[in-house]
Coordinates of C-alpha atoms and ligand atoms in Angstrom, one line a residue:
M1 CA -14.9 -3.9 -38.3
D2 CA -11.6 -4.9 -37.5
S3 CA -8.5 -6.8 -38.0
L4 CA -5.4 -7.4 -35.6
L5 CA -8.2 -8.9 -33.0
N6 CA -9.4 -11.0 -36.0
I7 CA -5.7 -12.0 -36.9
I8 CA -5.4 -13.9 -33.8
L9 CA -8.2 -15.8 -34.8
Q10 CA -7.0 -16.4 -38.1
G11 CA -4.4 -18.3 -35.8
S12 CA -7.3 -20.5 -34.6
S13 CA -8.7 -21.2 -37.9
N14 CA -5.7 -22.3 -39.1
F15 CA -5.5 -24.3 -35.6
L16 CA -8.4 -26.4 -37.1
S17 CA -7.4 -27.1 -40.3
F18 CA -3.6 -28.2 -38.7
Q19 CA -3.2 -32.1 -40.5
L20 CA -3.5 -34.8 -38.1
Y21 CA 0.1 -35.0 -36.6
E22 CA 0.4 -31.4 -36.6
L23 CA -2.7 -32.1 -34.1
L24 CA -0.9 -34.7 -32.1
L25 CA 1.9 -33.0 -31.8
L26 CA 0.2 -29.8 -30.8
S27 CA -1.7 -31.6 -28.1
L28 CA 1.0 -33.3 -26.6
L29 CA 2.9 -29.5 -26.6
L30 CA -0.7 -28.0 -25.2
A31 CA -0.9 -31.0 -22.2
L32 CA 2.8 -30.2 -21.0
L33 CA 2.5 -26.6 -21.4
L34 CA -1.0 -26.6 -19.6
S35 CA 0.7 -28.3 -16.5
V36 CA 3.8 -26.2 -16.3
S37 CA 1.7 -23.2 -16.8
L38 CA -1.1 -24.2 -14.4
T39 CA 1.7 -24.8 -11.8
T40 CA 3.3 -21.3 -12.6
V41 CA 0.3 -19.1 -12.3
Y42 CA -1.1 -20.6 -9.1
R43 CA 2.2 -20.1 -7.6
R44 CA 2.6 -16.7 -9.2
S45 CA -1.1 -15.5 -8.1
F46 CA -0.2 -17.0 -4.5
F47 CA 2.2 -14.9 -4.4
R48 CA 0.9 -11.8 -5.5
L49 CA -2.3 -11.9 -3.5
A50 CA -0.2 -12.7 -0.1
G51 CA 2.2 -9.3 -1.2
S52 CA -1.1 -7.3 -2.1
T53 CA -4.9 -7.5 -0.9
Q54 CA -5.8 -4.6 -3.1
L55 CA -5.2 -6.2 -6.2
T56 CA -8.4 -5.8 -8.1
L57 CA -8.0 -7.3 -12.0
P58 CA -10.3 -6.1 -14.7
P59 CA -13.4 -8.1 -15.0
G60 CA -14.0 -10.8 -17.8
T61 CA -12.8 -14.5 -18.0
Y62 CA -9.7 -16.2 -19.5
G63 CA -11.7 -19.0 -21.2
W64 CA -9.8 -22.3 -21.7
P65 CA -6.7 -22.6 -20.1
L66 CA -3.9 -21.8 -22.6
I67 CA -6.1 -21.4 -25.6
G68 CA -8.1 -18.8 -23.8
E69 CA -11.0 -17.0 -25.4
T70 CA -9.1 -17.6 -28.8
M71 CA -11.8 -20.3 -30.1
R72 CA -14.5 -17.7 -29.2
L73 CA -13.1 -14.7 -30.9
K74 CA -13.0 -17.3 -33.8
K75 CA -16.7 -18.0 -33.6
S76 CA -17.4 -14.6 -34.5
S77 CA -14.4 -14.3 -36.5
K78 CA -16.4 -12.5 -39.9
K79 CA -17.5 -9.4 -37.4
P80 CA -14.5 -9.8 -34.6
E81 CA -15.9 -6.0 -32.7
E82 CA -18.9 -8.3 -31.8
F83 CA -16.7 -10.4 -29.4
V84 CA -14.8 -7.0 -27.8
Q85 CA -18.5 -5.3 -27.9
Q86 CA -20.1 -7.9 -26.0
R87 CA -17.8 -8.3 -23.3
M88 CA -17.7 -4.2 -23.0
E89 CA -21.7 -4.9 -22.1
R90 CA -21.0 -7.4 -19.7
Y91 CA -18.2 -6.7 -18.1
N92 CA -16.9 -2.9 -18.4
K93 CA -17.2 -0.3 -20.8
S94 CA -13.8 0.7 -20.2
I95 CA -11.8 -2.5 -19.8
F96 CA -12.0 -6.3 -19.6
K97 CA -9.6 -9.3 -19.3
T98 CA -9.4 -12.2 -21.4
S99 CA -6.5 -14.6 -22.6
L100 CA -5.6 -15.0 -26.1
L101 CA -2.6 -16.0 -27.9
G102 CA -1.9 -17.7 -24.7
E103 CA -1.0 -14.5 -22.8
R104 CA -2.9 -12.8 -20.1
M105 CA -4.3 -9.7 -22.0
A106 CA -6.5 -6.7 -21.1
V107 CA -8.5 -4.8 -23.5
F108 CA -9.2 -1.2 -23.6
C109 CA -12.1 0.4 -25.0
G110 CA -12.4 4.4 -24.4
P111 CA -10.8 7.2 -24.9
A112 CA -9.6 7.2 -22.0
G113 CA -7.9 3.9 -22.4
N114 CA -6.1 4.7 -25.6
K115 CA -4.6 8.1 -23.9
V116 CA -3.2 6.0 -21.3
L117 CA -1.8 3.4 -23.8
F118 CA -0.6 5.9 -26.4
S119 CA 0.7 8.7 -23.7
G120 CA 2.2 5.9 -21.5
E121 CA 4.7 4.6 -23.8
N122 CA 8.6 3.8 -22.6
R123 CA 6.7 4.9 -19.1
L124 CA 4.0 2.2 -18.6
V125 CA 3.9 0.3 -21.5
V126 CA 6.0 -0.8 -24.7
S127 CA 4.6 -2.0 -28.1
W128 CA 4.6 -5.5 -28.5
W129 CA 3.7 -8.0 -31.1
P130 CA 2.8 -11.3 -31.5
R131 CA 5.7 -13.4 -31.7
S132 CA 5.3 -14.8 -35.3
V133 CA 5.4 -11.2 -36.5
Q134 CA 8.3 -10.6 -34.7
S135 CA 10.2 -13.9 -36.1
I136 CA 9.0 -13.0 -39.5
F137 CA 10.9 -9.8 -39.1
P138 CA 13.6 -10.1 -36.9
L139 CA 15.6 -7.2 -37.6
S140 CA 13.3 -4.7 -38.4
I141 CA 11.8 -1.6 -36.4
I142 CA 9.4 -3.9 -34.6
T143 CA 12.4 -5.5 -32.5
S144 CA 15.0 -3.2 -33.0
H145 CA 14.6 0.4 -31.8
S146 CA 17.9 2.2 -33.2
S147 CA 16.4 2.4 -36.7
R148 CA 13.0 3.5 -36.1
K149 CA 13.7 7.3 -36.1
L150 CA 15.7 6.9 -39.8
L151 CA 12.6 4.5 -41.1
A152 CA 10.0 7.1 -40.2
S153 CA 11.8 10.0 -41.4
F154 CA 11.8 8.6 -44.9
L155 CA 8.1 8.4 -44.5
R156 CA 7.9 11.8 -42.8
L157 CA 5.8 14.5 -45.1
E158 CA 8.6 17.0 -45.7
Y159 CA 10.3 13.9 -47.3
L160 CA 7.4 12.0 -49.1
R161 CA 5.6 15.3 -50.4
R162 CA 8.7 15.3 -53.4
H163 CA 7.5 11.5 -54.3
V164 CA 3.6 13.0 -54.9
G165 CA 4.5 13.3 -58.9
T166 CA 6.1 9.6 -59.0
M167 CA 2.8 8.5 -57.1
D168 CA 0.8 10.5 -60.0
T169 CA 2.8 8.6 -62.5
V170 CA 2.5 5.0 -61.3
A171 CA -1.3 5.6 -61.0
W172 CA -1.4 7.2 -64.3
S173 CA 0.0 4.1 -65.8
H174 CA -1.8 1.3 -63.6
M175 CA -4.7 2.9 -65.1
E176 CA -3.5 2.5 -68.5
A177 CA -2.6 -0.9 -68.0
Q178 CA -5.5 -2.5 -66.6
W179 CA -8.4 -0.1 -66.4
A180 CA -8.6 1.6 -69.7
G181 CA -11.2 0.5 -72.4
R182 CA -12.5 -2.6 -69.7
R183 CA -15.9 -2.4 -69.2
Q184 CA -15.9 -4.7 -66.0
L185 CA -13.4 -5.4 -63.3
K186 CA -12.9 -6.6 -59.8
A187 CA -11.8 -3.5 -58.0
A188 CA -10.1 -5.3 -54.8
H189 CA -7.9 -7.2 -57.3
H190 CA -6.6 -4.3 -59.4
V191 CA -6.6 -1.7 -56.2
K192 CA -3.5 -4.5 -54.8
S193 CA -1.4 -4.2 -57.7
Y194 CA -1.7 -0.5 -57.9
T195 CA -0.7 0.1 -53.9
F196 CA 1.9 -2.8 -54.4
A197 CA 3.4 -1.5 -57.5
L198 CA 3.8 2.0 -56.2
A199 CA 5.6 0.7 -52.8
C200 CA 8.1 -1.4 -54.9
R201 CA 8.5 1.8 -56.7
L202 CA 9.3 4.3 -53.8
F203 CA 10.8 1.7 -51.4
A204 CA 13.2 0.2 -53.9
S205 CA 12.5 1.4 -57.8
I206 CA 11.4 -2.1 -58.6
D207 CA 9.5 -1.6 -61.9
D208 CA 9.6 -4.6 -64.1
P209 CA 6.4 -6.2 -64.1
D210 CA 7.5 -9.3 -64.0
H211 CA 9.7 -8.7 -61.2
V212 CA 6.8 -6.8 -59.3
L213 CA 4.5 -9.7 -59.7
R214 CA 6.6 -12.2 -58.5
L215 CA 7.1 -10.3 -55.1
Q216 CA 3.7 -9.6 -54.9
G217 CA 3.0 -13.4 -55.3
E218 CA 5.5 -13.9 -52.6
L219 CA 3.6 -11.3 -50.2
E220 CA 0.4 -12.6 -50.6
V221 CA 2.0 -15.9 -48.9
L222 CA 3.3 -13.7 -46.2
V223 CA 0.2 -11.6 -45.5
G224 CA -1.9 -15.2 -45.0
G225 CA 0.5 -16.6 -42.0
V226 CA 2.2 -13.6 -40.8
L227 CA -0.4 -13.4 -37.7
Q228 CA -0.4 -17.3 -37.5
I229 CA 0.4 -19.5 -34.2
P230 CA 4.3 -19.9 -34.6
V231 CA 4.4 -23.6 -35.2
K232 CA 7.4 -24.2 -38.1
L233 CA 6.2 -27.6 -39.5
P234 CA 6.0 -27.8 -43.1
G235 CA 2.2 -27.5 -44.4
T236 CA 1.2 -24.3 -42.5
R237 CA 0.5 -20.9 -43.0
Y238 CA 3.1 -19.4 -41.0
Y239 CA 5.6 -21.8 -42.1
K240 CA 4.9 -20.8 -46.0
A241 CA 5.1 -17.2 -44.5
M242 CA 8.7 -17.8 -43.0
G243 CA 9.7 -19.5 -46.7
A244 CA 7.8 -16.2 -48.4
A245 CA 9.7 -14.0 -46.0
E246 CA 13.2 -15.7 -47.1
A247 CA 12.2 -15.6 -50.9
I248 CA 11.4 -12.1 -50.6
R249 CA 15.2 -11.4 -49.0
R250 CA 16.7 -13.3 -52.0
E251 CA 15.2 -11.1 -54.7
L252 CA 15.9 -7.9 -52.8
R253 CA 19.7 -8.8 -51.8
P254 CA 21.4 -8.6 -55.6
V255 CA 19.4 -5.3 -55.8
I256 CA 20.6 -3.6 -52.7
R257 CA 24.4 -5.0 -54.2
R258 CA 23.6 -3.0 -57.3
R259 CA 22.6 0.1 -55.9
K260 CA 25.5 0.4 -53.5
M261 CA 27.9 0.1 -56.6
D262 CA 25.3 3.0 -58.5
L263 CA 25.8 5.2 -55.5
T264 CA 29.6 4.9 -55.3
E265 CA 29.7 5.5 -59.2
K266 CA 27.5 8.5 -58.5
M267 CA 25.2 6.8 -61.4
V268 CA 22.1 7.3 -59.2
S269 CA 20.6 9.6 -56.6
P270 CA 21.0 9.1 -52.7
A271 CA 17.1 10.8 -52.5
Q272 CA 15.8 8.3 -55.7
D273 CA 14.1 6.0 -52.9
L274 CA 14.0 4.3 -49.6
L275 CA 16.5 1.8 -50.3
S276 CA 19.0 4.6 -51.5
Y277 CA 17.9 6.8 -48.5
L278 CA 18.5 3.8 -46.1
L279 CA 21.9 3.0 -47.9
V280 CA 23.6 6.9 -47.1
T281 CA 21.9 8.0 -44.0
G282 CA 23.0 7.4 -40.1
D283 CA 21.1 6.9 -37.5
E284 CA 21.3 9.7 -34.5
D285 CA 24.8 8.2 -33.7
G286 CA 26.0 7.9 -37.3
R287 CA 25.3 4.4 -37.5
L288 CA 24.4 3.0 -40.9
M289 CA 21.7 -0.2 -41.3
T290 CA 23.2 -3.2 -42.2
E291 CA 22.0 -4.9 -45.5
E292 CA 19.8 -7.2 -43.7
E293 CA 18.3 -4.5 -41.7
I294 CA 17.4 -2.8 -45.1
I295 CA 15.7 -6.1 -46.4
D296 CA 13.7 -6.8 -43.2
N297 CA 12.7 -3.4 -42.7
I298 CA 11.5 -2.8 -46.2
L299 CA 9.9 -6.4 -46.3
L300 CA 7.9 -4.6 -42.8
L301 CA 6.8 -2.0 -44.9
L302 CA 5.9 -3.7 -48.2
F303 CA 3.7 -5.8 -45.7
A304 CA 2.1 -3.3 -43.2
G305 CA 1.3 -0.9 -46.3
H306 CA -0.2 -3.7 -48.6
D307 CA -3.6 -4.8 -47.5
T308 CA -4.2 -1.9 -45.0
T309 CA -4.1 0.9 -47.6
S310 CA -5.9 -1.4 -50.8
C311 CA -8.7 -2.2 -48.7
V312 CA -9.2 1.4 -47.6
I313 CA -9.3 2.4 -51.6
T314 CA -11.5 -0.7 -52.5
L315 CA -13.9 0.8 -49.7
V316 CA -14.1 4.2 -50.7
M317 CA -14.9 3.0 -54.4
K318 CA -17.6 1.1 -52.7
N319 CA -19.0 3.9 -51.0
L320 CA -19.0 6.2 -53.9
A321 CA -20.2 3.8 -56.0
E322 CA -23.5 3.2 -53.4
K323 CA -23.8 6.8 -52.7
P324 CA -24.0 9.1 -56.2
H325 CA -23.8 12.5 -54.0
I326 CA -20.9 11.7 -52.3
Y327 CA -19.4 10.9 -55.5
N328 CA -20.4 14.1 -57.4
E329 CA -18.8 16.1 -54.4
V330 CA -15.4 14.1 -54.7
L331 CA -15.6 14.1 -57.9
R332 CA -16.4 18.7 -58.5
E333 CA -13.5 19.0 -56.0
Q334 CA -11.0 16.4 -58.1
R335 CA -12.3 18.3 -61.4
E336 CA -11.1 21.4 -60.0
I337 CA -7.9 20.4 -59.6
A338 CA -7.4 18.9 -62.7
I339 CA -8.7 21.9 -64.4
S340 CA -5.9 23.7 -63.0
K341 CA -3.2 21.8 -64.2
K342 CA -1.4 22.2 -67.3
D343 CA -1.6 19.6 -70.1
G344 CA 0.6 16.6 -68.8
E345 CA 1.6 18.3 -65.3
L346 CA 1.9 16.0 -62.6
L347 CA 0.4 16.4 -59.3
N348 CA 2.0 17.5 -56.4
W349 CA 1.8 18.3 -52.6
D350 CA -0.3 21.6 -52.9
D351 CA -3.1 20.1 -55.3
I352 CA -2.9 17.4 -52.4
Q353 CA -3.7 20.0 -49.7
K354 CA -7.2 21.2 -51.5
M355 CA -8.2 17.7 -51.7
K356 CA -10.1 18.2 -48.2
Y357 CA -13.7 16.5 -49.3
S358 CA -11.9 13.6 -50.5
W359 CA -10.2 13.1 -47.6
N360 CA -13.1 13.5 -45.0
V361 CA -14.7 10.9 -47.3
V362 CA -11.2 8.7 -46.7
N363 CA -11.5 9.3 -42.9
E364 CA -15.1 8.0 -42.7
T365 CA -14.2 5.2 -44.9
L366 CA -11.4 4.7 -41.9
R367 CA -13.9 5.2 -39.1
L368 CA -16.4 2.8 -40.2
A369 CA -14.0 -0.1 -41.4
P370 CA -11.1 0.3 -39.6
P371 CA -8.3 -1.8 -41.0
V372 CA -6.4 -2.3 -38.7
S373 CA -8.3 -3.0 -35.4
G374 CA -6.3 -2.3 -32.7
A375 CA -2.9 -3.2 -31.3
F376 CA -1.0 -4.8 -28.9
R377 CA 1.1 -3.0 -25.8
E378 CA 3.1 -4.9 -22.7
A379 CA 2.3 -3.3 -19.6
I380 CA 6.0 -2.5 -18.2
S381 CA 5.3 -1.5 -15.0
D382 CA 1.8 -2.4 -12.6
L383 CA -0.9 -0.1 -13.9
T384 CA -4.4 1.3 -12.4
F385 CA -6.8 1.9 -14.7
A386 CA -10.8 3.0 -14.2
G387 CA -10.0 1.4 -10.8
F388 CA -8.4 -2.0 -11.5
S389 CA -5.2 -3.1 -11.6
I390 CA -3.0 -4.7 -14.7
P391 CA 0.1 -6.5 -13.5
K392 CA 3.4 -5.7 -14.9
G393 CA 3.7 -8.0 -17.8
W394 CA 0.5 -8.4 -18.6
K395 CA -0.3 -7.6 -22.6
L396 CA -2.9 -5.0 -23.6
F397 CA -4.8 -4.2 -26.6
W398 CA -6.8 -0.9 -27.9
S399 CA -9.3 -1.2 -30.3
S400 CA -10.3 1.3 -32.9
Y401 CA -13.6 0.2 -33.7
T402 CA -15.3 0.8 -30.0
T403 CA -14.6 4.1 -29.9
H404 CA -15.2 4.9 -33.9
T405 CA -18.9 3.7 -33.3
N406 CA -20.0 5.1 -29.9
P407 CA -22.9 7.4 -29.8
D408 CA -21.4 9.6 -27.7
Y409 CA -18.9 10.9 -29.8
F410 CA -19.9 10.3 -33.4
P411 CA -24.1 10.6 -33.3
M412 CA -25.5 7.7 -35.4
P413 CA -22.7 6.3 -35.8
E414 CA -23.7 4.1 -38.5
K415 CA -24.4 6.5 -40.5
F416 CA -22.3 7.6 -43.3
D417 CA -21.1 10.9 -43.3
P418 CA -18.0 12.7 -44.5
S419 CA -19.3 16.1 -43.0
R420 CA -18.4 14.8 -39.4
F421 CA -14.7 15.5 -39.8
E422 CA -15.3 19.1 -41.2
G423 CA -14.2 21.8 -38.3
D424 CA -12.3 20.4 -35.5
G425 CA -14.9 19.0 -33.1
L426 CA -13.7 15.8 -32.7
T427 CA -13.1 14.1 -29.4
P428 CA -9.1 13.2 -28.7
Y429 CA -8.4 9.6 -28.7
T430 CA -11.8 8.8 -30.4
F431 CA -10.7 8.7 -34.2
V432 CA -7.3 6.5 -34.3
P433 CA -7.5 4.4 -37.4
F434 CA -3.6 5.0 -37.1
G435 CA -3.0 4.5 -33.1
G436 CA -1.2 7.3 -31.5
G437 CA 1.8 8.1 -29.6
P438 CA 5.5 7.6 -30.3
R439 CA 4.1 4.1 -31.8
M440 CA 1.7 5.7 -34.2
C441 CA 1.6 4.1 -37.5
P442 CA 4.6 5.9 -39.4
G443 CA 3.2 5.1 -42.8
K444 CA -0.3 7.4 -42.4
E445 CA 1.1 9.9 -44.4
F446 CA 2.2 7.3 -47.3
A447 CA -0.9 6.0 -46.9
R448 CA -3.1 9.3 -47.5
L449 CA -0.8 10.3 -50.6
E450 CA -1.3 6.9 -52.0
I451 CA -5.1 7.0 -51.2
L452 CA -5.9 10.6 -52.5
V453 CA -3.6 10.4 -55.8
F454 CA -5.5 7.1 -57.1
L455 CA -8.8 8.4 -56.2
H456 CA -8.3 11.5 -58.3
N457 CA -6.8 9.4 -61.2
V458 CA -9.9 7.0 -61.0
V459 CA -12.6 9.6 -60.6
K460 CA -10.9 11.4 -63.1
R461 CA -11.1 8.9 -66.1
F462 CA -14.3 6.9 -64.5
K463 CA -17.6 6.8 -63.4
W464 CA -18.4 3.2 -61.9
E465 CA -21.1 1.1 -60.8
A466 CA -21.5 -1.5 -58.4
V467 CA -22.1 -5.5 -59.5
F468 CA -23.7 -6.1 -56.7
P469 CA -25.4 -2.9 -55.1
G470 CA -24.9 -3.2 -51.2
E471 CA -22.6 -5.9 -51.6
K472 CA -20.9 -7.1 -47.9
V473 CA -17.9 -6.4 -46.3
E474 CA -16.0 -9.2 -44.1
I475 CA -13.1 -10.0 -42.2
E476 CA -10.8 -11.8 -44.1
D477 CA -7.2 -12.4 -43.3
G478 CA -7.6 -9.8 -40.7
M479 CA -9.1 -6.8 -43.3
P480 CA -12.7 -5.4 -44.2
H481 CA -13.1 -6.8 -47.7
P482 CA -16.1 -6.4 -49.9
V483 CA -17.3 -10.6 -50.2
Q484 CA -16.8 -10.8 -53.9
G485 CA -14.1 -8.6 -54.4
L486 CA -16.1 -5.5 -55.7
P487 CA -17.1 -6.0 -59.4
I488 CA -17.8 -3.0 -61.0
L489 CA -19.3 -1.5 -64.4
L490 CA -17.0 1.0 -65.7
Q491 CA -18.0 4.0 -68.0
V492 CA -15.2 6.3 -69.2
Q493 CA -15.6 9.9 -67.8
P494 CA -18.2 11.2 -70.0
N495 CA -17.2 15.3 -69.3
H496 CA -13.7 14.7 -69.7
F497 CA -11.4 17.7 -68.4
Ligands
HEM1 C1 -4.7 2.9 -44.7 C2 -3.9 2.4 -44.3 C3 -3.0 2.1 -42.7 C4 -3.7 2.1 -41.6 C5 -5.0 2.0 -41.1 C6 -2.3 1.7 -40.5 C7 -2.8 1.5 -39.6 C8 -1.8 1.3 -38.6 C9 -1.9 0.9 -36.7 C10 -3.0 1.1 -35.9 C11 -0.9 0.4 -36.5 C12 -0.3 0.2 -34.8 C13 0.1 1.6 -34.0 C14 0.2 1.5 -32.5 O1 1.2 0.6 -32.5 O2 -0.6 2.2 -32.0 C15 0.4 0.9 -37.8 C16 1.8 0.2 -37.3 C17 2.5 0.1 -38.2 N1 2.6 0.8 -40.0 FE1 0.5 1.1 -40.5 N2 -1.4 1.6 -41.9 C18 -1.3 2.1 -42.6 C19 -0.7 2.3 -43.6 C20 0.7 1.8 -43.5 C21 1.7 2.0 -44.7 C22 1.3 2.6 -46.0 C23 2.7 1.9 -44.2 C24 4.2 1.6 -44.3 C25 4.5 2.4 -45.8 C26 2.6 1.5 -42.6 C27 3.8 0.8 -41.9 C28 3.3 0.6 -40.4 C29 4.1 0.1 -39.7 C30 6.0 0.1 -40.2 C31 3.9 -0.2 -38.0 C32 4.7 -0.9 -37.5 C33 5.2 0.0 -36.3 C34 6.0 0.4 -34.8 O3 5.8 -1.0 -34.3 O4 6.6 1.3 -34.4 N3 1.4 1.7 -42.1 N4 -0.4 0.8 -38.9
NAG2 C1 -16.1 0.7 -15.2 O1 -15.8 1.6 -16.0 C2 -16.3 2.9 -15.2 C3 -15.9 3.8 -16.5 O2 -16.6 3.3 -17.7 C4 -15.7 3.1 -14.3 O3 -15.9 4.1 -13.4 C5 -16.2 2.1 -12.9 O4 -15.3 2.2 -11.9 C6 -16.1 0.8 -13.6 N1 -16.5 0.0 -13.1 C7 -16.1 -1.1 -11.5 C8 -17.2 -2.0 -11.1 O5 -15.1 -0.3 -11.3
NAG3 C1 -8.4 12.5 -40.7 O1 -8.0 11.6 -39.9 C2 -6.8 11.9 -39.9 C3 -5.9 10.8 -39.3 O2 -6.3 9.8 -39.5 C4 -6.9 13.1 -38.9 O3 -5.1 13.6 -38.9 C5 -7.1 14.2 -39.1 O4 -7.3 15.4 -38.8 C6 -8.8 14.0 -39.8 N1 -9.6 15.0 -40.3 C7 -10.3 15.7 -40.0 C8 -10.6 16.9 -40.6 O5 -10.4 15.7 -39.0

């Protein structure tokens, strides 16, 4: 399954729902851009051909001028991986060219391609995000390099592991408030409120439920518009997302001011959360982030970690509901951990390390339904790959699903089998739910802890059954979701432990 690619098409689905005046304006723009781009393209390719006779671009088609293959990608929007797979079969297993978002793009489809993109960062390629993403988080690490290390160091395991107990507390209170005493609920919805509450708590110590709910409302609007065509006209999803981002910034500013005072008066610990960490910790040159940089980065993390982690937890719950033998193994592992604890003692890092089987279940879920279908790079010099040339300036895309389901690396790829991850047999660059290289997802440890802590809490208390066994999973807003939101019947775990 997928996401980022599909996200591009969410752009075009919106494209279709534009109101009339937007369409008019857009077609005007299109016509204008078309004439400009056609002239420059022809001029450029003329010089290129004149300069080098050897240049063989990857096979593939650009589709329509300007909109490229965006509409075709949209057609397979519920199963965007098919877009990639069809082209791999038609053109080349390793690479094809296309045009999306108005950009010439090469899609890399195998472990060798992943290796080039992940290990070539800053040498051959740099990370690139669509313009809409850049404009919503203008001061975040997506656009500025200085603060990246700082953010990554808060999310590093050595730092995060001390927060496992807090995660446990948040998961427990979430279960008390939203799960206990219920017969039936929609898991997808409730899991989202857990991951969001946890992010608010660990990033900015916001735990007032009303405040959290208000922020979550805004964030959902933001999520719906981040990967749209960036047309700043009232009514578009992109425009609403810009407004939501501003609303969240307005909510965060007073939180920062108050925190600064509390830190000065030594009322709070500098290690309390991400906010305090960023307020007191400088980068390599000792420079502190500005308030607005801190806000944009918190906004980015709230966005990047929200739908991703919650959709993984939801799909893990779905898999456990449908595969009782796997549920039982997870239960056995978690029960052993639970009975080793004293009454009221919170989970810690050592406990997490014992969750080996549970983690394999999560990995297998990530393999078959990677929440992020891949990510972009930009070529900073001319590249050659698999016998093809890719000109400097082209946008590149790597795709996770293509290697995750390749039978050469994962025999019987459609089978859900956590034991694939036992031992150390994985071929490098074939399992890439978090990307790789210097731009690998900085939130991967955070995600892991958050998922395992939830799993521990939910398995400990409940057994559950899917209301719609075999419920279909489709891509929506770029992420794989059970189409009905995974309604489940809850039963209190009979053998308390
Ligand atoms: C299971 C959950 C998650 C998955 C599958 C996931 C996956 C990814 C992927 C594939 C990328 C692109 C990497 C690349 O360009 O090569 C990415 C980037 C990113 N992720 Fe995650 N992520 C998850 C959770 C999180 C969480 C919880 C956070 C924050 C706490 C987070 C923060 C980020 C950020 C800030 C980036 C951008 C990094 C950059 O551009 O340098 N992610 N993620
Ligand atoms: C297509 O990809 C393969 C690797 O999968 C590569 O070896 C081959 O050269 C490519 N095909 C052509 C026609 O160049
Ligand atoms: C599970 O996935 C993570 C990356 O997401 C990887 O680092 C880890 O090695 C995997 N586990 C196994 C046992 O392969």
